[in-house]
PDB file of C-alpha atoms in Angstrom:
ATOM      1  CA  MET A   1     130.606  24.683  42.259  1.00 59.00           C
ATOM      2  CA  ALA A   2     130.481  27.976  41.204  1.00 81.00           C
ATOM      3  CA  VAL A   3     132.356  30.856  43.252  1.00 87.00           C
ATOM      4  CA  PRO A   4     130.351  33.041  45.445  1.00 92.00           C
ATOM      5  CA  LEU A   5     129.234  36.430  44.194  1.00 95.00           C
ATOM      6  CA  ARG A   6     130.802  38.846  46.832  1.00 97.00           C
ATOM      7  CA  VAL A   7     130.201  42.645  46.958  1.00 98.00           C
ATOM      8  CA  ARG A   8     132.507  45.588  48.369  1.00 97.00           C
ATOM      9  CA  LYS A   9     134.328  48.475  48.204  1.00 97.00           C
ATOM     10  CA  ALA A  10     137.017  48.834  45.853  1.00 97.00           C
ATOM     11  CA  THR A  11     140.861  49.124  46.884  1.00 95.00           C
ATOM     12  CA  PRO A  12     143.735  50.359  44.414  1.00 95.00           C
ATOM     13  CA  ASP A  13     144.478  46.733  44.147  1.00 95.00           C
ATOM     14  CA  ASP A  14     141.056  46.261  42.233  1.00 96.00           C
ATOM     15  CA  THR A  15     141.829  49.326  39.820  1.00 95.00           C
ATOM     16  CA  MET A  16     142.920  47.331  37.031  1.00 96.00           C
ATOM     17  CA  GLY A  17     139.823  44.887  36.785  1.00 96.00           C
ATOM     18  CA  VAL A  18     137.827  48.187  37.082  1.00 96.00           C
ATOM     19  CA  PHE A  19     139.472  49.249  34.328  1.00 96.00           C
ATOM     20  CA  LYS A  20     138.991  46.225  32.134  1.00 96.00           C
ATOM     21  CA  LEU A  21     134.998  46.562  32.799  1.00 95.00           C
ATOM     22  CA  VAL A  22     135.290  50.555  31.801  1.00 94.00           C
ATOM     23  CA  VAL A  23     136.750  48.805  28.525  1.00 93.00           C
ATOM     24  CA  ALA A  24     134.035  46.787  28.223  1.00 93.00           C
ATOM     25  CA  MET A  25     131.349  49.233  29.517  1.00 89.00           C
ATOM     26  CA  HIS A  26     132.912  51.643  26.538  1.00 90.00           C
ATOM     27  CA  THR A  27     132.461  49.248  23.792  1.00 88.00           C
ATOM     28  CA  GLU A  28     128.856  47.925  24.317  1.00 84.00           C
ATOM     29  CA  THR A  29     127.090  51.246  25.390  1.00 79.00           C
ATOM     30  CA  ASP A  30     126.493  54.840  24.036  1.00 79.00           C
ATOM     31  CA  PHE A  31     130.200  55.289  25.152  1.00 82.00           C
ATOM     32  CA  ARG A  32     131.719  54.125  22.275  1.00 82.00           C
ATOM     33  CA  ASN A  33     130.831  57.211  20.514  1.00 83.00           C
ATOM     34  CA  TYR A  34     133.099  59.125  22.750  1.00 85.00           C
ATOM     35  CA  GLN A  35     137.278  58.509  21.927  1.00 88.00           C
ATOM     36  CA  LEU A  36     138.447  56.451  25.214  1.00 90.00           C
ATOM     37  CA  ASN A  37     141.453  57.969  26.623  1.00 93.00           C
ATOM     38  CA  PRO A  38     142.675  54.148  28.577  1.00 92.00           C
ATOM     39  CA  GLU A  39     145.587  56.531  30.746  1.00 95.00           C
ATOM     40  CA  LYS A  40     142.845  58.968  31.311  1.00 95.00           C
ATOM     41  CA  ALA A  41     140.292  56.573  32.507  1.00 93.00           C
ATOM     42  CA  PHE A  42     143.039  54.512  34.507  1.00 93.00           C
ATOM     43  CA  ALA A  43     144.281  57.667  36.280  1.00 93.00           C
ATOM     44  CA  ASN A  44     140.536  58.960  36.790  1.00 93.00           C
ATOM     45  CA  LEU A  45     139.431  55.693  38.443  1.00 93.00           C
ATOM     46  CA  GLY A  46     140.684  57.618  42.029  1.00 91.00           C
ATOM     47  CA  ILE A  47     137.692  59.817  41.736  1.00 93.00           C
ATOM     48  CA  TRP A  48     135.814  56.647  43.411  1.00 95.00           C
ATOM     49  CA  ILE A  49     138.652  54.564  44.989  1.00 93.00           C
ATOM     50  CA  GLY A  50     139.628  55.182  48.318  1.00 90.00           C
ATOM     51  CA  GLN A  51     137.858  58.370  49.058  1.00 92.00           C
ATOM     52  CA  ASP A  52     135.115  59.344  51.906  1.00 92.00           C
ATOM     53  CA  LYS A  53     132.181  60.924  49.910  1.00 96.00           C
ATOM     54  CA  ALA A  54     132.656  58.540  46.755  1.00 97.00           C
ATOM     55  CA  ALA A  55     132.941  54.669  46.108  1.00 97.00           C
ATOM     56  CA  MET A  56     133.589  51.994  43.928  1.00 97.00           C
ATOM     57  CA  LEU A  57     131.451  49.355  44.571  1.00 98.00           C
ATOM     58  CA  ILE A  58     132.650  46.012  42.927  1.00 98.00           C
ATOM     59  CA  ALA A  59     131.149  42.761  42.387  1.00 98.00           C
ATOM     60  CA  THR A  60     133.850  39.804  42.377  1.00 97.00           C
ATOM     61  CA  ARG A  61     133.994  36.063  41.874  1.00 95.00           C
ATOM     62  CA  GLY A  62     137.173  35.473  43.803  1.00 93.00           C
ATOM     63  CA  ASP A  63     139.488  38.041  42.610  1.00 92.00           C
ATOM     64  CA  ASP A  64     137.609  38.535  39.198  1.00 95.00           C
ATOM     65  CA  VAL A  65     135.587  41.679  39.365  1.00 97.00           C
ATOM     66  CA  VAL A  66     132.279  41.360  37.219  1.00 97.00           C
ATOM     67  CA  GLY A  67     130.593  44.390  38.034  1.00 96.00           C
ATOM     68  CA  MET A  68     131.073  47.647  39.149  1.00 96.00           C
ATOM     69  CA  LEU A  69     128.867  50.811  40.372  1.00 97.00           C
ATOM     70  CA  ALA A  70     130.556  54.492  40.881  1.00 96.00           C
ATOM     71  CA  CYS A  71     128.740  56.692  43.240  1.00 97.00           C
ATOM     72  CA  ALA A  72     129.223  60.219  45.372  1.00 97.00           C
ATOM     73  CA  VAL A  73     127.350  62.117  47.622  1.00 97.00           C
ATOM     74  CA  ALA A  74     127.475  65.705  47.759  1.00 96.00           C
ATOM     75  CA  PRO A  75     125.041  68.467  48.802  1.00 95.00           C
ATOM     76  CA  GLU A  76     122.944  70.026  45.725  1.00 92.00           C
ATOM     77  CA  TRP A  77     123.834  73.276  44.407  1.00 93.00           C
ATOM     78  CA  TYR A  78     120.676  75.066  45.495  1.00 95.00           C
ATOM     79  CA  SER A  79     119.953  73.124  48.655  1.00 95.00           C
ATOM     80  CA  ASP A  80     121.773  71.804  52.259  1.00 94.00           C
ATOM     81  CA  GLU A  81     120.260  68.585  51.281  1.00 96.00           C
ATOM     82  CA  THR A  82     123.077  65.556  50.325  1.00 96.00           C
ATOM     83  CA  LEU A  83     122.358  63.542  47.167  1.00 95.00           C
ATOM     84  CA  ALA A  84     124.167  60.358  46.795  1.00 95.00           C
ATOM     85  CA  SER A  85     124.760  60.216  42.762  1.00 93.00           C
ATOM     86  CA  GLU A  86     125.074  56.537  40.746  1.00 93.00           C
ATOM     87  CA  HIS A  87     127.859  57.562  38.189  1.00 92.00           C
ATOM     88  CA  LEU A  88     128.470  54.293  36.162  1.00 91.00           C
ATOM     89  CA  PHE A  89     126.724  50.916  36.968  1.00 92.00           C
ATOM     90  CA  TYR A  90     127.912  47.794  34.664  1.00 92.00           C
ATOM     91  CA  VAL A  91     127.879  44.330  35.067  1.00 93.00           C
ATOM     92  CA  ARG A  92     129.730  42.070  32.584  1.00 93.00           C
ATOM     93  CA  SER A  93     127.710  40.593  30.027  1.00 90.00           C
ATOM     94  CA  ASP A  94     128.539  36.395  31.466  1.00 92.00           C
ATOM     95  CA  ASN A  95     127.230  38.010  34.982  1.00 93.00           C
ATOM     96  CA  ARG A  96     123.973  39.256  33.823  1.00 89.00           C
ATOM     97  CA  GLY A  97     120.843  37.401  35.263  1.00 88.00           C
ATOM     98  CA  THR A  98     123.083  36.699  38.692  1.00 92.00           C
ATOM     99  CA  ARG A  99     122.353  38.686  41.579  1.00 94.00           C
ATOM    100  CA  ALA A 100     125.549  41.197  40.802  1.00 95.00           C
ATOM    101  CA  ALA A 101     123.254  43.919  39.607  1.00 93.00           C
ATOM    102  CA  TYR A 102     121.038  43.488  42.630  1.00 96.00           C
ATOM    103  CA  LEU A 103     123.719  43.184  45.155  1.00 97.00           C
ATOM    104  CA  LEU A 104     125.391  46.329  44.021  1.00 97.00           C
ATOM    105  CA  MET A 105     122.210  47.981  44.271  1.00 95.00           C
ATOM    106  CA  LYS A 106     121.404  47.357  47.732  1.00 97.00           C
ATOM    107  CA  ALA A 107     125.631  47.910  48.552  1.00 98.00           C
ATOM    108  CA  TYR A 108     124.406  51.436  46.843  1.00 96.00           C
ATOM    109  CA  MET A 109     121.396  52.321  48.988  1.00 96.00           C
ATOM    110  CA  GLN A 110     123.474  50.778  51.866  1.00 98.00           C
ATOM    111  CA  TRP A 111     126.542  53.265  51.287  1.00 97.00           C
ATOM    112  CA  ALA A 112     124.005  56.139  50.600  1.00 97.00           C
ATOM    113  CA  ILE A 113     122.203  55.652  54.513  1.00 97.00           C
ATOM    114  CA  ASP A 114     125.303  54.940  56.000  1.00 97.00           C
ATOM    115  CA  LEU A 115     126.555  58.649  54.542  1.00 96.00           C
ATOM    116  CA  ASN A 116     123.216  60.296  55.755  1.00 96.00           C
ATOM    117  CA  ALA A 117     122.402  61.376  51.862  1.00 96.00           C
ATOM    118  CA  ASP A 118     118.781  62.983  52.130  1.00 96.00           C
ATOM    119  CA  HIS A 119     118.284  61.379  48.284  1.00 95.00           C
ATOM    120  CA  VAL A 120     119.240  58.918  46.158  1.00 94.00           C
ATOM    121  CA  MET A 121     119.579  59.047  42.340  1.00 91.00           C
ATOM    122  CA  ALA A 122     120.416  56.087  39.647  1.00 89.00           C
ATOM    123  CA  GLY A 123     119.895  56.370  35.990  1.00 80.00           C
ATOM    124  CA  VAL A 124     120.409  54.715  32.739  1.00 75.00           C
ATOM    125  CA  SER A 125     122.516  56.937  30.405  1.00 65.00           C
ATOM    126  CA  THR A 126     123.476  54.400  27.766  1.00 64.00           C
ATOM    127  CA  GLY A 127     120.473  53.015  25.833  1.00 59.00           C
ATOM    128  CA  THR A 128     117.252  51.252  27.050  1.00 59.00           C
ATOM    129  CA  GLY A 129     116.836  50.417  30.381  1.00 66.00           C
ATOM    130  CA  ASP A 130     114.129  48.188  31.055  1.00 79.00           C
ATOM    131  CA  ALA A 131     115.842  45.847  33.738  1.00 81.00           C
ATOM    132  CA  ALA A 132     117.481  48.879  35.288  1.00 80.00           C
ATOM    133  CA  GLU A 133     114.195  50.525  35.657  1.00 83.00           C
ATOM    134  CA  ARG A 134     113.058  47.568  37.362  1.00 87.00           C
ATOM    135  CA  LEU A 135     115.822  46.917  39.801  1.00 88.00           C
ATOM    136  CA  TYR A 136     115.585  50.588  40.587  1.00 88.00           C
ATOM    137  CA  GLN A 137     112.099  50.422  40.879  1.00 91.00           C
ATOM    138  CA  LYS A 138     112.716  47.284  43.613  1.00 93.00           C
ATOM    139  CA  PHE A 139     114.534  49.658  45.919  1.00 92.00           C
ATOM    140  CA  GLY A 140     111.787  52.260  45.887  1.00 92.00           C
ATOM    141  CA  LEU A 141     113.307  54.476  43.065  1.00 88.00           C
ATOM    142  CA  TYR A 142     111.076  56.145  40.597  1.00 87.00           C
ATOM    143  CA  PRO A 143     111.785  57.546  37.087  1.00 84.00           C
ATOM    144  CA  THR A 144     111.869  61.876  37.139  1.00 84.00           C
ATOM    145  CA  GLY A 145     112.777  62.520  33.453  1.00 79.00           C
ATOM    146  CA  GLY A 146     115.416  60.802  30.805  1.00 75.00           C
ATOM    147  CA  ASN A 147     118.517  61.657  29.012  1.00 73.00           C
ATOM    148  CA  TYR A 148     118.393  62.877  25.338  1.00 71.00           C
ATOM    149  CA  ILE A 149     122.085  63.686  23.504  1.00 73.00           C
ATOM    150  CA  LYS A 150     123.245  64.040  20.571  1.00 78.00           C
ATOM    151  CA  HIS A 151     127.089  63.368  18.905  1.00 77.00           C
ATOM    152  CA  LEU A 152     127.902  66.300  16.911  1.00 82.00           C
ATOM    153  CA  LYS A 153     131.121  64.933  15.768  1.00 78.00           C
ATOM    154  CA  GLU A 154     130.034  61.456  14.388  1.00 64.00           C
TER     155      GLU A 154
END
């Protein structure tokens, strides 16, 4: 019998499991073009873990962290309205095709509602994202542009 998939907010005890996903995401995505500083990355996970206006949502199977979605809510610089923003969204390759991404996105949307956000944003900045775009559209999000990058020190 498969271990059930659960989604919840990460606690400090989950930091190493989340960090392992960060390393996998770095290896697999365009982030590999940036030098990874493991100590800095590990320490900065606290930006989302245990905060009031930010969260690291995780998908787990038992004690195994298999997906993450980091997010924060803040007023826009030009408005009093608040925007919930997704900063990192990654599901480990052996859990793609499961409900992990859907459940993380569902938790993110509920988190934004619970914090009374006026707007919700999510994006794909690590390559093509047809599956991500379909997922976002299931939750009522629509495309508003794209990301472009040039790595100057290749």
